[in-house]
Amino acid sequence: MSRPRDNLSIGALAETAAVNIETIRFYQRKGLMAEPARPPGGIRRYGHAELARVRFIKSAQRLGFSLNEIAELLSLDDGTHCRDARRIAAHKLDDMRGKLADLRRMEAALKRLVARCDATHGTITCPLIASFK
Amino acid sequence: MSRPRDNLSIGALAETAAVNIETIRFYQRKGLMAEPARPPGGIRRYGHAELARVRFIKSAQRLGFSLNEIAELLSLDDGTHCRDARRIAAHKLDDMRGKLADLRRMEAALKRLVARCDATHGTITCPLIASFK
DNA sequence: TTTACGGCCGTACCAAAGTACGGAGTCAAG
DNA sequence: CTTGACTCCGTACTTTGGTACGGCCGTAAA
């Protein structure tokens, strides 16, 4: 069942995932993704597992997780430490709810600011800046 | 109208604003806040303008602005660039909405994971990770 | 007045997350 | 069978947002 794009070089993988080649290597060095075995003296090939992994890392990063946290998140995926995984996941969930709350506040604040900027159009003090004072 | 806390040393300012002294100096070096003139050979004093400025920077950081973006926002505070400030804020708002959506998906996934860990006590594949594949 | 606490200043260092580079080796097309 | 594009690997450099350090000096309390 391997799809057409399942025999990628590192360059092709990087391009498909829209990251720099060096970023892939960096993630490998960091242990965030495995390096596929290389046929002796040959070139490594990457498939959609690796592509998914890179995309996962990038998604999680956008959500404000550090690479270390992402490593922890990935460690939940082994299926053999469900209790530990639950604990870590619950902790992350708390985290995430905090971040959600922050983001919602940020969104509301920004929305108000943008609206006020639209409304006041040419006053002396920008409400965006005044609002922090 | 100057309040009691209007004659702060840098240390007191830092403490009041709950940041490191070095952080204040760093912001000064970066041009994010002015250094009050020092009475020749003397010690600088800070008032609530400076306190407000530090708090502004910290607030804006929590809203996801980088120090460079904050500098840009501050440079627009002359009353004539409200439209530019609006543009920057609107852009951030977009950012933030994307993040909110992602985070909500992730929260849902984690909640399911925790529930399933509670329920199955066995080996499953992390739905959080699966959700990105 | 002495002494200690803190401010001033410059420089150096830190962690995170890459990015760049150079000298190999490999592989496919012409 | 050579050339050019790409991989591999190690090392070094970069940016962001700070922190730490050390020598000098001012100010305030004992």
Short mmCIF file of N, CA, C and O in Angstrom, two decimals, chain A residues 3 5 7 10 14 16 19 28 34 43 48 53 65 72-74 81 85 104 110 117:
data_model
loop_
_atom_site.label_atom_id
_atom_site.label_comp_id
_atom_site.label_asym_id
_atom_site.label_seq_id
_atom_site.Cartn_x
_atom_site.Cartn_y
_atom_site.Cartn_z
N ARG A 3 2.33 4.58 -1.16
CA ARG A 3 1.91 5.59 -2.13
C ARG A 3 3.08 6.05 -2.98
O ARG A 3 4.23 5.77 -2.67
N ARG A 5 4.54 8.94 -3.27
CA ARG A 5 5.53 9.78 -2.56
C ARG A 5 6.11 9.05 -1.37
O ARG A 5 6.28 9.62 -0.31
N ASN A 7 9.09 7.33 -1.30
CA ASN A 7 10.48 6.95 -1.53
C ASN A 7 11.31 8.22 -1.69
O ASN A 7 12.09 8.37 -2.61
N ILE A 10 16.00 12.99 1.30
CA ILE A 10 15.85 13.98 2.37
C ILE A 10 15.46 15.34 1.80
O ILE A 10 14.66 16.07 2.40
N ALA A 14 12.10 17.31 2.75
CA ALA A 14 12.15 18.67 3.26
C ALA A 14 11.25 19.58 2.43
O ALA A 14 10.46 20.35 2.97
N THR A 16 8.68 18.73 0.53
CA THR A 16 7.27 18.37 0.70
C THR A 16 6.73 18.92 2.02
O THR A 16 5.60 19.39 2.10
N VAL A 19 10.14 22.49 4.93
CA VAL A 19 11.16 22.89 5.89
C VAL A 19 12.52 22.77 5.21
O VAL A 19 12.65 22.19 4.14
N GLN A 28 16.61 14.93 13.60
CA GLN A 28 17.19 13.59 13.77
C GLN A 28 18.23 13.60 14.88
O GLN A 28 18.21 12.74 15.75
N ALA A 34 13.61 9.34 13.79
CA ALA A 34 14.65 8.36 13.53
C ALA A 34 15.25 8.60 12.15
O ALA A 34 14.58 9.12 11.27
N ILE A 43 22.04 5.96 0.23
CA ILE A 43 21.28 7.16 0.58
C ILE A 43 19.97 6.77 1.25
O ILE A 43 19.30 5.84 0.83
N HIS A 48 5.93 8.30 4.12
CA HIS A 48 4.95 9.21 4.71
C HIS A 48 4.96 9.17 6.23
O HIS A 48 4.45 10.10 6.86
N ARG A 53 5.63 12.84 10.63
CA ARG A 53 6.35 13.23 11.83
C ARG A 53 6.78 14.69 11.77
O ARG A 53 6.59 15.45 12.71
N PHE A 65 4.35 24.53 21.66
CA PHE A 65 5.15 23.51 22.33
C PHE A 65 6.61 23.64 21.90
O PHE A 65 6.90 23.87 20.73
N GLU A 72 8.38 14.82 24.44
CA GLU A 72 7.62 14.19 25.51
C GLU A 72 6.29 13.69 24.96
O GLU A 72 5.87 12.55 25.22
N LEU A 73 5.66 14.54 24.21
CA LEU A 73 4.38 14.18 23.58
C LEU A 73 4.54 12.91 22.74
O LEU A 73 3.72 11.99 22.80
N LEU A 74 5.61 12.88 22.00
CA LEU A 74 5.84 11.72 21.13
C LEU A 74 6.09 10.45 21.95
O LEU A 74 5.76 9.36 21.51
N HIS A 81 3.10 2.44 28.34
CA HIS A 81 3.11 3.12 29.63
C HIS A 81 1.86 3.98 29.79
O HIS A 81 1.95 5.17 30.01
N ALA A 85 1.60 7.88 30.44
CA ALA A 85 1.13 8.66 29.29
C ALA A 85 -0.08 9.50 29.71
O ALA A 85 -0.17 10.68 29.39
N ARG A 104 -7.58 33.11 23.76
CA ARG A 104 -8.90 33.71 23.62
C ARG A 104 -8.90 35.15 24.12
O ARG A 104 -9.51 36.02 23.52
N LEU A 110 -7.21 41.90 20.84
CA LEU A 110 -6.81 42.38 19.52
C LEU A 110 -8.01 42.81 18.68
O LEU A 110 -7.95 43.81 17.96
N CYS A 117 -9.32 51.00 16.34
CA CYS A 117 -8.48 51.69 15.36
C CYS A 117 -9.33 52.10 14.18
O CYS A 117 -9.20 53.20 13.65
#
